[in-house]
Amino acid sequence: MDIEFENIPLDFKDIPIEKKDNIKKYNLPRKVVFCKKCVIPNQRPRITFDKDGVCTACRFAEYKAKGIDWEKREIELIKLLDKHRSKDGSYDVIVPCSGGKDSSRVAYELKNNYGMHPLTVTWAPHMHTDVGWKNFQNFIHSGFNNVLGTPNGLVHRIMTRLSFEILGDPFQPFIYGAKSFPITIATRFKIPLIMYGEDGEVEYGGDKKIVDRSGHNITNDMEKHYFSGLGPEFWMKYGIKEEDILPYKIPPINEIKRAGVECRFWGYYKKWTPQENYYFSSEKTRFTANPYGRSEGTYSKYASLDDQTDGFHFYLSYIKFGIGRATADAAHEIRDGHITREEGVRLVRKFDGEFPKKYFKTFLKYIGITEEHFWKVVESFREGSPHLWEKRNGEWILKHQVS
Ligand SMILES: [Zn+2]
């Protein structure tokens, strides 16, 4: 679907790339090391490796497979749901949901296997892909009530442009909304339980002290983990108005507390395996994989499909950290035992860093920049990681490749 975008009015403080704030200092280790079990390098922010050279995410996968008493966790889940289940059929759980394979499964199970009455809550992608919109509609029509939150399109485009230029990640405004909107709905409608999918901090490698947390603390976690230390207010210095950042913010903490909102992770109670979620959702909510085959930059067909800007998030991660979409996909499929490390290495070498050209023109139009400007931004981030890149025969290549 083609959208006719207005030109972005430049009354927000447009910044020349040479002068952009240098806020994102990742302090990446200068020596690149890859995990011995998966394919993730030590460049992923917050990941750590143990003395055997194995990453926290791989250790967590082992813990999931052998260290967790899932029957006990099931009892905990039932207890939690019993506490919240409504008797009159009114909403008793919020499920943040994109219509993707993972959230669809959580909502389906809560409703059909645990007798809950979920309200699914969706924060709109920047621009739906056709398959993303179809999956979202199929999901709703398989029996769910849904609230779709769509922010002011023009503000969202400007914020997306700014975060692309300054953070090297066009996703940041989406992440604000995806995290905040369910909390806003839970607070306003007094539906205190929010059930998220997996805990990204433990699944993909973060703080190893939190492997046994069943949920997260709204007050402390939001900024640190999801907002890269930069809340929505940050953008006001670039001319975004206070009233315009409201949809991106969570309600005042005292209101959230008064409503008794608690955020839980389904992945704490149930073993989280994306591939199984795919099979499950294909059957139950008519989820379909990418009709064009694999997504650009990876070999996978069923993850992160719904937004036309997805590819640029992964591409910039490749530039900044040397971690492209295939690395991310292969790493967790190795951990889940679906592919071997050797297969993973081969897939990463083949697909990682492939440019997302399918939606390139739309993306440029969406954030209102030229192709030249796009590459200027990309190069500014490549310069920020000189230990990763070198030019050979006029072409940029990663100095260190997984092997
Ligand atoms: Zn690993």
Coordinates of C-alpha atoms and ligand atoms in Angstrom, one line a residue:
M1 CA 0.0 0.0 0.0
D2 CA 1.4 3.4 -1.0
I3 CA 1.0 6.2 1.3
E4 CA 1.2 9.8 0.1
F5 CA 3.5 11.5 2.6
E6 CA 3.5 15.2 3.2
N7 CA 6.9 16.8 3.2
I8 CA 8.4 17.0 6.6
P9 CA 8.2 20.6 7.7
L10 CA 11.6 21.6 8.9
D11 CA 10.5 23.7 11.8
F12 CA 11.9 21.0 14.1
K13 CA 15.6 21.6 14.6
D14 CA 17.1 19.9 11.6
I15 CA 20.7 19.0 12.4
P16 CA 23.6 18.8 10.1
I17 CA 25.0 15.3 10.4
E18 CA 28.6 16.5 11.1
K19 CA 27.3 18.3 14.2
K20 CA 25.0 15.7 15.6
D21 CA 25.1 14.9 19.2
N22 CA 27.5 12.2 20.0
I23 CA 25.4 10.6 22.6
K24 CA 25.7 7.0 21.8
K25 CA 29.0 5.9 23.1
Y26 CA 28.6 2.2 23.3
N27 CA 32.0 1.5 24.8
L28 CA 32.2 -1.6 22.7
P29 CA 35.2 -3.9 23.5
R30 CA 37.8 -3.1 20.9
K31 CA 38.8 -6.8 20.6
V32 CA 36.0 -8.7 18.8
V33 CA 35.3 -12.1 20.1
F34 CA 32.5 -14.5 19.1
C35 CA 30.6 -16.8 21.4
K36 CA 31.9 -20.3 21.3
K37 CA 28.4 -21.8 21.2
C38 CA 26.4 -19.4 19.0
V39 CA 27.5 -16.7 16.6
I40 CA 27.0 -13.5 18.6
P41 CA 30.0 -11.2 19.1
N42 CA 30.9 -9.4 22.3
Q43 CA 29.8 -6.2 20.5
R44 CA 26.1 -6.6 21.6
P45 CA 25.5 -4.0 24.2
R46 CA 25.2 -5.5 27.7
I47 CA 26.1 -9.1 26.7
T48 CA 28.9 -10.8 28.7
F49 CA 30.9 -13.9 28.1
D50 CA 32.1 -16.3 30.7
K51 CA 35.5 -17.8 31.2
D52 CA 34.7 -20.5 28.6
G53 CA 33.9 -17.9 26.0
V54 CA 30.1 -18.6 26.1
C55 CA 27.6 -15.7 26.1
T56 CA 25.0 -15.1 28.7
A57 CA 22.2 -15.8 26.2
C58 CA 23.6 -19.3 25.5
R59 CA 23.9 -20.0 29.2
F60 CA 20.4 -18.9 29.7
A61 CA 19.3 -21.3 26.9
E62 CA 21.0 -24.2 28.8
Y63 CA 19.3 -23.1 32.0
K64 CA 15.9 -23.1 30.2
A65 CA 16.5 -26.6 28.9
K66 CA 17.8 -28.2 32.1
G67 CA 17.7 -25.9 35.1
I68 CA 14.1 -24.8 35.3
D69 CA 11.3 -26.8 36.8
W70 CA 8.6 -25.9 34.3
E71 CA 5.9 -27.8 36.2
K72 CA 6.6 -25.5 39.1
R73 CA 6.4 -22.5 36.8
E74 CA 3.1 -23.7 35.5
I75 CA 1.7 -23.8 39.0
E76 CA 2.9 -20.2 39.5
L77 CA 1.2 -19.2 36.2
I78 CA -2.1 -20.7 37.3
K79 CA -1.9 -18.9 40.6
L80 CA -1.2 -15.6 38.9
L81 CA -4.0 -16.0 36.5
D82 CA -6.4 -17.2 39.2
K83 CA -5.7 -14.0 41.1
H84 CA -6.6 -11.9 38.1
R85 CA -9.3 -13.9 36.2
S86 CA -12.6 -12.0 35.9
K87 CA -15.8 -13.7 36.8
D88 CA -18.1 -11.6 34.5
G89 CA -16.0 -11.8 31.3
S90 CA -14.6 -8.4 31.6
Y91 CA -11.0 -7.9 30.5
D92 CA -8.5 -9.3 33.0
V93 CA -5.2 -9.3 31.1
I94 CA -3.5 -7.0 28.5
V95 CA -1.5 -8.7 25.8
P96 CA 0.7 -6.4 23.9
C97 CA 0.4 -7.8 20.4
S98 CA 1.6 -7.1 16.9
G99 CA -0.2 -10.0 15.3
G100 CA 3.2 -11.6 15.0
K101 CA 3.8 -15.3 15.8
D102 CA 4.9 -14.7 19.4
S103 CA 2.3 -12.4 20.8
S104 CA -0.4 -14.2 18.9
R105 CA 0.5 -17.4 20.8
V106 CA 0.5 -15.7 24.2
A107 CA -3.0 -14.2 23.6
Y108 CA -4.4 -17.4 22.2
E109 CA -3.1 -19.5 25.1
L110 CA -4.4 -17.1 27.7
K111 CA -7.8 -17.0 26.2
N112 CA -8.3 -20.6 25.1
N113 CA -6.1 -22.7 27.5
Y114 CA -6.3 -20.6 30.7
G115 CA -9.8 -19.1 30.5
M116 CA -8.6 -15.5 30.6
H117 CA -10.3 -12.5 28.8
P118 CA -7.5 -10.7 27.1
L119 CA -7.6 -7.3 25.6
T120 CA -4.9 -7.3 23.0
V121 CA -3.1 -4.0 22.6
T122 CA -1.2 -3.0 19.5
W123 CA 1.1 -0.1 18.8
A124 CA 1.1 0.6 15.1
P125 CA 4.2 0.0 13.1
H126 CA 5.7 2.9 11.2
M127 CA 4.3 1.4 8.0
H128 CA 2.6 -1.9 7.8
T129 CA 3.9 -4.4 5.3
D130 CA 1.1 -6.2 3.4
V131 CA 1.9 -9.5 5.2
G132 CA 2.1 -7.7 8.6
W133 CA -1.4 -6.2 8.1
K134 CA -2.8 -9.5 6.9
N135 CA -1.4 -11.3 9.9
F136 CA -2.7 -8.6 12.3
Q137 CA -6.2 -8.9 10.7
N138 CA -6.1 -12.7 10.7
F139 CA -5.2 -12.6 14.4
I140 CA -8.1 -10.3 15.3
H141 CA -10.5 -12.4 13.2
S142 CA -9.4 -15.5 15.0
G143 CA -11.3 -14.2 18.0
F144 CA -9.6 -11.2 19.8
N145 CA -10.6 -7.7 20.9
N146 CA -7.9 -5.2 20.0
V147 CA -7.0 -1.6 20.6
L148 CA -4.7 -0.2 18.0
G149 CA -2.7 2.9 19.0
T150 CA -1.5 5.0 16.2
P151 CA 0.5 8.1 17.0
N152 CA 0.5 11.4 15.1
G153 CA 2.0 10.3 11.8
L154 CA 4.0 13.5 11.2
V155 CA 5.5 13.6 14.7
H156 CA 6.3 10.0 14.4
R157 CA 8.1 10.5 11.1
I158 CA 10.2 13.4 12.5
M159 CA 11.1 11.4 15.6
T160 CA 12.0 8.4 13.4
R161 CA 14.2 10.6 11.4
L162 CA 15.9 12.1 14.4
S163 CA 16.5 8.7 16.0
F164 CA 17.9 7.3 12.8
E165 CA 20.3 10.3 12.6
I166 CA 21.3 10.5 16.2
L167 CA 21.0 6.9 17.6
G168 CA 21.4 5.1 14.4
D169 CA 18.2 3.3 15.0
P170 CA 14.9 4.3 13.4
F171 CA 13.1 2.1 15.8
Q172 CA 13.3 4.1 19.0
P173 CA 10.0 6.0 18.7
F174 CA 8.3 2.7 17.9
I175 CA 9.9 1.1 21.0
Y176 CA 8.6 4.0 23.2
G177 CA 5.1 3.3 22.1
A178 CA 5.3 -0.4 22.1
K179 CA 6.4 -0.4 25.7
S180 CA 4.3 2.5 27.0
F181 CA 1.0 2.1 25.2
P182 CA 0.0 -1.2 26.9
I183 CA 0.9 0.3 30.3
T184 CA -1.3 3.3 29.5
I185 CA -4.2 1.2 28.5
A186 CA -3.7 -1.1 31.6
T187 CA -3.7 2.0 33.9
R188 CA -6.6 3.9 32.3
F189 CA -8.9 0.9 32.0
K190 CA -7.7 -0.7 35.3
I191 CA -6.7 -4.0 33.8
P192 CA -3.7 -4.6 36.1
L193 CA -2.1 -7.6 34.5
I194 CA 0.1 -7.2 31.4
M195 CA 1.5 -10.3 29.8
Y196 CA 4.5 -9.7 27.6
G197 CA 6.2 -12.5 25.5
E198 CA 9.8 -13.2 26.3
D199 CA 12.1 -11.3 28.5
G200 CA 14.5 -9.8 26.0
E201 CA 17.1 -9.1 28.6
V202 CA 17.6 -12.7 29.5
E203 CA 16.7 -14.4 26.1
Y204 CA 19.2 -12.4 24.1
G205 CA 21.9 -11.7 26.6
G206 CA 21.8 -9.1 29.3
D207 CA 22.1 -9.0 33.0
K208 CA 22.6 -12.5 34.3
K209 CA 21.4 -11.6 37.8
I210 CA 17.8 -11.4 36.5
V211 CA 17.4 -14.9 34.9
D212 CA 14.7 -15.8 37.4
R213 CA 12.6 -12.6 37.2
S214 CA 9.0 -13.2 36.3
G215 CA 8.3 -9.6 35.3
H216 CA 9.8 -6.2 35.3
N217 CA 9.6 -3.2 37.4
I218 CA 8.1 -0.4 35.4
T219 CA 9.8 2.4 37.3
N220 CA 13.3 1.1 37.0
D221 CA 13.5 -0.9 33.8
M222 CA 12.0 1.3 31.1
E223 CA 14.7 3.8 30.6
K224 CA 17.6 1.6 31.2
H225 CA 16.8 -1.3 28.9
Y226 CA 14.2 -0.3 26.4
F227 CA 14.8 3.4 26.0
S228 CA 18.6 3.1 25.6
G229 CA 18.8 5.6 28.5
L230 CA 16.9 8.2 26.5
G231 CA 13.3 8.8 27.3
P232 CA 10.8 10.4 25.0
E233 CA 11.5 13.8 26.6
F234 CA 15.0 13.7 25.1
W235 CA 13.6 14.7 21.7
M236 CA 12.2 18.0 23.0
K237 CA 15.5 19.6 22.5
Y238 CA 15.2 18.9 18.8
G239 CA 11.9 20.8 18.7
I240 CA 9.4 18.0 19.4
K241 CA 6.7 19.5 21.6
E242 CA 5.8 18.3 25.0
E243 CA 2.2 17.5 24.0
D244 CA 3.5 15.5 21.1
I245 CA 5.5 13.1 23.2
L246 CA 2.5 12.2 25.4
P247 CA 1.6 9.1 23.5
Y248 CA 5.1 7.8 23.9
K249 CA 5.2 8.2 27.7
I250 CA 3.9 6.0 30.4
P251 CA 1.3 7.5 32.8
P252 CA 2.6 9.0 36.1
I253 CA 4.1 6.3 38.3
N254 CA 1.7 6.9 41.1
E255 CA -1.3 6.3 38.7
I256 CA 0.3 3.1 37.5
K257 CA 0.8 2.0 41.1
R258 CA -2.8 3.0 42.1
A259 CA -4.1 0.8 39.2
G260 CA -1.9 -2.0 40.6
V261 CA -0.3 -2.7 37.1
E262 CA 2.1 -5.6 37.0
C263 CA 4.1 -6.7 34.0
R264 CA 4.9 -10.4 33.6
F265 CA 6.8 -12.4 31.0
W266 CA 5.1 -15.4 29.4
G267 CA 8.7 -16.7 28.8
Y268 CA 9.2 -17.0 32.6
Y269 CA 6.2 -19.4 32.9
K270 CA 6.5 -21.2 29.6
K271 CA 9.6 -22.3 27.7
W272 CA 10.0 -19.7 24.9
T273 CA 10.8 -21.1 21.5
P274 CA 10.1 -18.8 18.5
Q275 CA 10.0 -21.6 16.0
E276 CA 7.3 -23.4 18.0
N277 CA 5.4 -20.1 18.3
Y278 CA 5.4 -20.0 14.5
Y279 CA 3.9 -23.4 14.1
F280 CA 1.4 -22.7 16.8
S281 CA 0.2 -19.4 15.4
S282 CA 0.1 -20.7 11.8
E283 CA -2.4 -23.2 13.0
K284 CA -4.4 -21.2 15.5
T285 CA -4.4 -17.6 14.3
R286 CA -3.6 -18.1 10.6
F287 CA -0.2 -16.5 10.9
T288 CA 1.6 -16.6 7.6
A289 CA 5.3 -16.3 6.8
N290 CA 6.8 -13.8 4.4
P291 CA 5.3 -14.6 0.9
Y292 CA 8.5 -13.3 -0.7
G293 CA 10.5 -16.0 1.0
R294 CA 13.3 -14.9 3.4
S295 CA 13.5 -11.4 4.7
E296 CA 16.4 -9.3 3.4
G297 CA 19.5 -9.6 5.6
T298 CA 18.6 -13.0 6.9
Y299 CA 17.5 -16.5 5.9
S300 CA 14.4 -16.5 8.1
K301 CA 10.8 -16.0 6.8
Y302 CA 8.7 -15.6 9.9
A303 CA 10.3 -13.1 12.3
S304 CA 9.8 -9.3 12.4
L305 CA 7.7 -9.0 9.3
D306 CA 5.2 -6.3 10.0
D307 CA 7.0 -3.0 9.5
Q308 CA 8.6 -1.7 6.3
T309 CA 11.3 -0.1 8.4
D310 CA 12.5 -3.3 10.1
G311 CA 15.3 -3.9 7.7
F312 CA 16.9 -0.5 8.5
H313 CA 16.9 -1.2 12.2
F314 CA 18.9 -4.4 11.5
Y315 CA 21.1 -2.8 8.9
L316 CA 22.2 -0.1 11.3
S317 CA 22.9 -2.7 14.0
Y318 CA 25.2 -4.3 11.4
I319 CA 27.0 -1.0 10.9
K320 CA 27.3 -0.1 14.6
F321 CA 27.9 -3.5 16.1
G322 CA 28.7 -5.8 13.2
I323 CA 25.5 -7.7 14.2
G324 CA 23.0 -8.1 11.3
R325 CA 19.7 -9.7 11.1
A326 CA 21.1 -13.2 10.2
T327 CA 23.4 -13.1 13.2
A328 CA 20.5 -12.4 15.5
D329 CA 18.3 -15.1 13.9
A330 CA 21.0 -17.7 13.8
A331 CA 22.2 -17.1 17.4
H332 CA 18.8 -18.0 18.9
E333 CA 18.1 -20.9 16.5
I334 CA 21.5 -22.4 17.5
R335 CA 20.5 -22.0 21.2
D336 CA 17.2 -23.6 20.5
G337 CA 18.9 -26.5 18.8
H338 CA 17.3 -25.9 15.4
I339 CA 20.5 -25.4 13.6
T340 CA 24.2 -26.2 14.3
R341 CA 26.8 -23.6 14.9
E342 CA 28.4 -24.5 11.6
E343 CA 25.1 -23.9 9.8
G344 CA 24.7 -20.7 11.6
V345 CA 28.2 -19.5 10.6
R346 CA 27.4 -20.2 7.0
L347 CA 24.1 -18.4 7.1
V348 CA 25.6 -15.3 8.8
R349 CA 28.4 -15.2 6.2
K350 CA 25.9 -15.5 3.4
F351 CA 23.1 -13.1 4.5
D352 CA 24.3 -10.7 7.3
G353 CA 24.5 -7.1 6.3
E354 CA 22.6 -7.6 3.0
F355 CA 21.1 -4.2 2.3
P356 CA 17.2 -3.9 2.7
K357 CA 16.5 -2.5 -0.7
K358 CA 12.9 -3.6 -1.0
Y359 CA 11.5 -0.7 1.1
F360 CA 14.5 1.7 0.7
K361 CA 12.7 4.3 -1.4
T362 CA 9.7 4.2 1.0
F363 CA 11.9 4.6 4.0
L364 CA 13.6 7.7 2.5
K365 CA 10.2 9.2 1.7
Y366 CA 9.0 8.3 5.1
I367 CA 11.7 10.2 7.0
G368 CA 12.0 12.8 4.3
I369 CA 15.7 12.5 3.3
T370 CA 17.7 11.9 0.2
E371 CA 19.7 8.8 -0.6
E372 CA 22.8 10.8 -0.2
H373 CA 21.8 11.9 3.3
F374 CA 21.0 8.3 4.2
W375 CA 24.5 7.2 3.4
K376 CA 26.0 10.1 5.2
V377 CA 24.2 9.0 8.4
V378 CA 25.3 5.4 7.9
E379 CA 28.9 6.4 7.4
S380 CA 28.8 8.6 10.5
F381 CA 28.0 5.4 12.5
R382 CA 30.5 3.3 10.7
E383 CA 33.1 5.9 11.8
G384 CA 32.0 5.3 15.4
S385 CA 33.1 1.7 15.2
P386 CA 36.5 1.9 13.5
H387 CA 37.6 -1.4 15.1
L388 CA 34.9 -3.2 13.1
W389 CA 35.4 -1.9 9.6
E390 CA 38.1 -1.7 7.0
K391 CA 38.0 -0.7 3.3
R392 CA 39.3 -3.4 0.9
N393 CA 39.4 -2.6 -2.8
G394 CA 37.1 0.4 -2.2
E395 CA 34.5 -1.7 -0.3
W396 CA 33.7 -1.7 3.4
I397 CA 34.0 -5.1 5.0
L398 CA 33.9 -6.3 8.5
K399 CA 37.4 -6.9 9.9
H400 CA 36.3 -9.8 12.0
Q401 CA 33.9 -12.5 10.6
V402 CA 32.5 -15.3 12.6
S403 CA 34.1 -18.6 11.9
Ligands
ZN1 ZN 26.2 -17.6 22.6

